[in-house]
PDB file of C-alpha atoms in Angstrom:
ATOM      1  CA  THR A   1      90.898 116.803 107.322  1.00 70.00           C
ATOM      2  CA  VAL A   2      92.779 118.275 110.256  1.00 80.00           C
ATOM      3  CA  VAL A   3      94.653 120.663 107.952  1.00 78.00           C
ATOM      4  CA  LEU A   4      91.412 121.785 106.307  1.00 72.00           C
ATOM      5  CA  ALA A   5      89.836 122.338 109.726  1.00 79.00           C
ATOM      6  CA  ALA A   6      92.879 124.369 110.790  1.00 84.00           C
ATOM      7  CA  LEU A   7      92.641 126.502 107.642  1.00 78.00           C
ATOM      8  CA  ALA A   8      88.938 127.053 108.258  1.00 75.00           C
ATOM      9  CA  GLY A   9      89.775 128.093 111.831  1.00 81.00           C
ATOM     10  CA  LEU A  10      92.435 130.492 110.530  1.00 81.00           C
ATOM     11  CA  VAL A  11      89.946 132.070 108.112  1.00 74.00           C
ATOM     12  CA  TRP A  12      87.437 132.420 110.972  1.00 73.00           C
ATOM     13  CA  GLU A  13      89.986 133.964 113.360  1.00 80.00           C
ATOM     14  CA  LEU A  14      91.248 136.452 110.761  1.00 76.00           C
ATOM     15  CA  ASN A  15      87.643 137.516 110.001  1.00 70.00           C
ATOM     16  CA  LEU A  16      88.222 137.162 106.289  1.00 65.00           C
ATOM     17  CA  ASP A  17      85.299 138.069 104.104  1.00 60.00           C
ATOM     18  CA  THR A  18      84.867 134.702 102.432  1.00 56.00           C
ATOM     19  CA  ASP A  19      81.597 135.704 100.799  1.00 57.00           C
ATOM     20  CA  ASP A  20      83.374 138.474  98.884  1.00 62.00           C
ATOM     21  CA  LEU A  21      86.216 136.088  97.977  1.00 58.00           C
ATOM     22  CA  VAL A  22      83.794 133.460  96.653  1.00 54.00           C
ATOM     23  CA  ALA A  23      81.787 136.132  94.800  1.00 58.00           C
ATOM     24  CA  ARG A  24      84.950 137.223  92.930  1.00 57.00           C
ATOM     25  CA  LEU A  25      85.911 133.645  92.054  1.00 56.00           C
ATOM     26  CA  PRO A  26      84.210 133.345  88.638  1.00 58.00           C
ATOM     27  CA  TYR A  27      85.439 136.805  87.563  1.00 56.00           C
ATOM     28  CA  ALA A  28      89.077 136.582  88.628  1.00 53.00           C
ATOM     29  CA  SER A  29      91.417 136.134  85.711  1.00 53.00           C
ATOM     30  CA  THR A  30      94.548 135.627  87.800  1.00 56.00           C
ATOM     31  CA  ALA A  31      95.330 134.305  91.246  1.00 56.00           C
ATOM     32  CA  TRP A  32      96.464 137.785  92.352  1.00 53.00           C
ATOM     33  CA  GLU A  33      93.108 139.271  91.361  1.00 56.00           C
ATOM     34  CA  LEU A  34      91.403 136.534  93.353  1.00 56.00           C
ATOM     35  CA  LEU A  35      93.571 137.399  96.333  1.00 57.00           C
ATOM     36  CA  GLY A  36      93.091 141.126  95.697  1.00 57.00           C
ATOM     37  CA  GLY A  37      92.458 141.983  99.345  1.00 57.00           C
ATOM     38  CA  PHE A  38      95.617 140.213 100.500  1.00 61.00           C
ATOM     39  CA  SER A  39      99.109 141.588 100.224  1.00 63.00           C
ATOM     40  CA  ARG A  40     101.786 139.507  98.531  1.00 64.00           C
ATOM     41  CA  ARG A  41     103.746 139.531 101.788  1.00 70.00           C
ATOM     42  CA  LEU A  42     100.818 137.874 103.605  1.00 71.00           C
ATOM     43  CA  VAL A  43     100.497 135.206 100.899  1.00 69.00           C
ATOM     44  CA  VAL A  44     104.242 134.431 100.940  1.00 75.00           C
ATOM     45  CA  ALA A  45     104.272 134.376 104.758  1.00 78.00           C
ATOM     46  CA  SER A  46     101.298 131.991 104.746  1.00 80.00           C
ATOM     47  CA  VAL A  47     102.980 129.635 102.274  1.00 83.00           C
ATOM     48  CA  VAL A  48     106.190 129.654 104.332  1.00 87.00           C
ATOM     49  CA  LEU A  49     104.216 129.076 107.526  1.00 88.00           C
ATOM     50  CA  VAL A  50     102.387 126.093 106.009  1.00 88.00           C
ATOM     51  CA  GLY A  51     105.730 124.659 104.831  1.00 90.00           C
ATOM     52  CA  VAL A  52     107.299 125.083 108.278  1.00 92.00           C
ATOM     53  CA  VAL A  53     104.284 123.518 109.990  1.00 90.00           C
ATOM     54  CA  ALA A  54     104.363 120.561 107.568  1.00 91.00           C
ATOM     55  CA  PHE A  55     108.092 120.072 108.241  1.00 93.00           C
ATOM     56  CA  VAL A  56     107.622 120.267 112.024  1.00 93.00           C
ATOM     57  CA  LEU A  57     104.757 117.763 111.877  1.00 92.00           C
ATOM     58  CA  ARG A  58     106.938 115.395 109.828  1.00 89.00           C
ATOM     59  CA  VAL A  59     109.758 115.669 112.387  1.00 93.00           C
ATOM     60  CA  LEU A  60     107.317 115.082 115.267  1.00 94.00           C
ATOM     61  CA  SER A  61     105.933 112.031 113.458  1.00 92.00           C
ATOM     62  CA  ALA A  62     109.443 110.622 113.066  1.00 89.00           C
ATOM     63  CA  ALA A  63     110.199 111.314 116.740  1.00 94.00           C
ATOM     64  CA  TRP A  64     107.003 109.528 117.792  1.00 94.00           C
ATOM     65  CA  SER A  65     107.979 106.522 115.657  1.00 90.00           C
ATOM     66  CA  VAL A  66     111.374 106.415 117.375  1.00 92.00           C
ATOM     67  CA  VAL A  67     109.705 106.472 120.816  1.00 95.00           C
ATOM     68  CA  ARG A  68     107.088 103.876 119.859  1.00 92.00           C
ATOM     69  CA  LEU A  69     109.477 101.475 118.081  1.00 92.00           C
ATOM     70  CA  TYR A  70     112.534 102.030 120.293  1.00 94.00           C
ATOM     71  CA  GLY A  71     114.656  98.898 120.764  1.00 93.00           C
ATOM     72  CA  PHE A  72     112.738  96.836 118.211  1.00 93.00           C
ATOM     73  CA  THR A  73     113.921  93.238 118.172  1.00 92.00           C
ATOM     74  CA  LEU A  74     112.622  90.304 116.149  1.00 90.00           C
ATOM     75  CA  THR A  75     113.622  86.766 117.089  1.00 90.00           C
ATOM     76  CA  ARG A  76     112.573  83.397 115.732  1.00 86.00           C
ATOM     77  CA  ARG A  77     111.328  80.970 118.390  1.00 84.00           C
ATOM     78  CA  GLU A  78     110.267  77.486 117.323  1.00 81.00           C
ATOM     79  CA  GLU A  79     107.465  78.148 114.839  1.00 80.00           C
ATOM     80  CA  GLY A  80     106.827  81.752 115.833  1.00 86.00           C
ATOM     81  CA  LEU A  81     108.327  85.197 115.451  1.00 89.00           C
ATOM     82  CA  HIS A  82     108.709  87.131 118.686  1.00 90.00           C
ATOM     83  CA  SER A  83     108.950  90.945 118.576  1.00 90.00           C
ATOM     84  CA  ARG A  84     109.557  93.373 121.413  1.00 93.00           C
ATOM     85  CA  TYR A  85     109.688  97.177 121.204  1.00 93.00           C
ATOM     86  CA  GLY A  86     108.747 100.462 122.858  1.00 93.00           C
ATOM     87  CA  LEU A  87     110.349 103.141 125.005  1.00 94.00           C
ATOM     88  CA  LEU A  88     107.421 104.328 127.139  1.00 92.00           C
ATOM     89  CA  THR A  89     105.171 101.307 126.660  1.00 91.00           C
ATOM     90  CA  GLN A  90     106.795  97.919 126.101  1.00 92.00           C
ATOM     91  CA  VAL A  91     104.993  95.748 123.546  1.00 90.00           C
ATOM     92  CA  ALA A  92     105.799  92.077 123.054  1.00 90.00           C
ATOM     93  CA  THR A  93     104.076  89.837 120.508  1.00 87.00           C
ATOM     94  CA  THR A  94     104.496  86.361 119.128  1.00 86.00           C
ATOM     95  CA  ILE A  95     103.365  85.716 115.571  1.00 86.00           C
ATOM     96  CA  PRO A  96     102.832  82.063 114.570  1.00 86.00           C
ATOM     97  CA  ARG A  97     104.556  81.673 111.189  1.00 85.00           C
ATOM     98  CA  ALA A  98     101.918  79.199 110.007  1.00 84.00           C
ATOM     99  CA  ARG A  99      99.212  81.836 110.449  1.00 85.00           C
ATOM    100  CA  ILE A 100     100.849  84.516 108.279  1.00 85.00           C
ATOM    101  CA  GLN A 101      98.513  85.194 105.356  1.00 86.00           C
ATOM    102  CA  LEU A 102      99.722  88.489 103.965  1.00 85.00           C
ATOM    103  CA  LEU A 103     103.232  89.881 103.881  1.00 85.00           C
ATOM    104  CA  THR A 104     103.290  93.583 102.993  1.00 88.00           C
ATOM    105  CA  ILE A 105     106.472  95.383 101.970  1.00 89.00           C
ATOM    106  CA  GLU A 106     106.111  99.160 102.015  1.00 90.00           C
ATOM    107  CA  ASP A 107     108.549 101.663 100.578  1.00 88.00           C
ATOM    108  CA  GLY A 108     107.251 105.187 100.247  1.00 88.00           C
ATOM    109  CA  PRO A 109     109.233 108.120  98.857  1.00 90.00           C
ATOM    110  CA  TRP A 110     111.222 108.603 102.090  1.00 84.00           C
ATOM    111  CA  HIS A 111     112.012 104.890 102.269  1.00 89.00           C
ATOM    112  CA  ARG A 112     113.242 104.820  98.670  1.00 90.00           C
ATOM    113  CA  TRP A 113     115.315 107.950  99.159  1.00 92.00           C
ATOM    114  CA  PHE A 114     117.197 106.355 102.064  1.00 92.00           C
ATOM    115  CA  GLY A 115     117.278 102.823 100.557  1.00 92.00           C
ATOM    116  CA  ARG A 116     115.011 101.378 103.236  1.00 93.00           C
ATOM    117  CA  THR A 117     111.698  99.546 103.424  1.00 92.00           C
ATOM    118  CA  SER A 118     109.295  98.274 106.087  1.00 92.00           C
ATOM    119  CA  VAL A 119     107.584  94.899 106.421  1.00 91.00           C
ATOM    120  CA  ARG A 120     104.191  94.147 107.976  1.00 91.00           C
ATOM    121  CA  VAL A 121     102.291  90.872 108.282  1.00 89.00           C
ATOM    122  CA  ASP A 122      98.613  90.063 108.609  1.00 89.00           C
ATOM    123  CA  THR A 123      97.662  86.774 110.195  1.00 85.00           C
ATOM    124  CA  ALA A 124      94.782  84.368 109.929  1.00 78.00           C
ATOM    125  CA  GLY A 125      92.672  85.173 112.936  1.00 70.00           C
ATOM    126  CA  ARG A 126      94.307  87.008 115.778  1.00 57.00           C
ATOM    127  CA  PHE A 127      97.399  86.321 117.820  1.00 50.00           C
ATOM    128  CA  ALA A 128      98.008  86.858 121.521  1.00 51.00           C
ATOM    129  CA  LYS A 129     100.115  89.638 122.917  1.00 49.00           C
ATOM    130  CA  GLU A 130     101.773  89.216 126.290  1.00 48.00           C
ATOM    131  CA  GLN A 131      99.513  91.933 127.679  1.00 45.00           C
ATOM    132  CA  ASP A 132      96.316  89.962 126.862  1.00 45.00           C
ATOM    133  CA  VAL A 133      95.489  92.184 123.917  1.00 43.00           C
ATOM    134  CA  SER A 134      95.052  90.776 120.450  1.00 46.00           C
ATOM    135  CA  ALA A 135      95.753  92.085 116.969  1.00 56.00           C
ATOM    136  CA  GLY A 136      95.665  90.665 113.456  1.00 68.00           C
ATOM    137  CA  SER A 137      98.297  92.917 111.904  1.00 77.00           C
ATOM    138  CA  GLN A 138     101.837  93.349 113.178  1.00 84.00           C
ATOM    139  CA  ILE A 139     105.000  95.202 112.246  1.00 86.00           C
ATOM    140  CA  LEU A 140     107.610  92.641 111.288  1.00 87.00           C
ATOM    141  CA  ALA A 141     110.428  95.080 110.504  1.00 88.00           C
ATOM    142  CA  PRO A 142     109.687  98.800 110.963  1.00 90.00           C
ATOM    143  CA  ILE A 143     112.718  99.738 108.871  1.00 90.00           C
ATOM    144  CA  VAL A 144     115.196  97.503 107.073  1.00 92.00           C
ATOM    145  CA  ARG A 145     117.869  98.167 104.461  1.00 93.00           C
ATOM    146  CA  ARG A 146     116.843  97.094 100.977  1.00 89.00           C
ATOM    147  CA  ASP A 147     119.802  94.697 100.636  1.00 90.00           C
ATOM    148  CA  ARG A 148     118.780  92.891 103.845  1.00 91.00           C
ATOM    149  CA  LEU A 149     115.157  92.373 102.813  1.00 89.00           C
ATOM    150  CA  GLU A 150     115.626  89.121 100.860  1.00 88.00           C
ATOM    151  CA  PRO A 151     117.555  87.362 103.702  1.00 87.00           C
ATOM    152  CA  LEU A 152     114.931  88.540 106.225  1.00 88.00           C
ATOM    153  CA  LEU A 153     112.077  87.150 104.137  1.00 87.00           C
ATOM    154  CA  GLY A 154     113.992  83.895 103.597  1.00 84.00           C
ATOM    155  CA  ALA A 155     114.403  83.456 107.369  1.00 80.00           C
ATOM    156  CA  ILE A 156     110.714  84.109 107.981  1.00 80.00           C
ATOM    157  CA  GLN A 157     109.140  82.193 105.102  1.00 79.00           C
ATOM    158  CA  PRO A 158     111.701  80.143 103.117  1.00 78.00           C
ATOM    159  CA  ASP A 159     109.261  79.647 100.220  1.00 79.00           C
ATOM    160  CA  VAL A 160     108.794  83.417  99.679  1.00 74.00           C
ATOM    161  CA  SER A 161     110.778  85.144  96.928  1.00 74.00           C
ATOM    162  CA  LEU A 162     110.727  88.807  95.948  1.00 74.00           C
ATOM    163  CA  GLY A 163     110.947  87.794  92.294  1.00 73.00           C
ATOM    164  CA  ASP A 164     107.555  86.080  92.571  1.00 70.00           C
ATOM    165  CA  ALA A 165     105.915  89.066  94.291  1.00 69.00           C
ATOM    166  CA  ARG A 166     103.119  90.989  92.594  1.00 72.00           C
ATOM    167  CA  TRP A 167     103.948  94.670  93.160  1.00 71.00           C
ATOM    168  CA  GLN A 168     101.193  97.291  93.409  1.00 70.00           C
TER     169      GLN A 168
END
């Protein structure tokens, strides 16, 4: 939605005649006819600009994740899992193992490319954070190597096996 709003703002700022563009839409036989008022250089520059902006946004997203999850540690204490992370804002949570209802393993295209995955849990009810804030969903492992996933799950819930998992 933000990208579409930005494109609409760009069209507005450039004073493009969108009515003329839409009027030619049914009659254009090729994309270049549709873009008849635009030079090829402008189209190529726009595509490159969108690619650069997408890359920069991806890098900024990764940098924000590093700041937010800096120093992530997960320790097992009695019947709970204690996590602590954050560079600017320290977050500490304790997740009661008995309350874990859903264990989610995520591996998008970037995760698969680098042989990594992430693990999140949802609990029954809510659990207390040290800062008197509550949440029902928590990051268990923001990034973990694929070969270390099975031992991690075995330490958290011994009765959980990846072979029994229903993948979606």
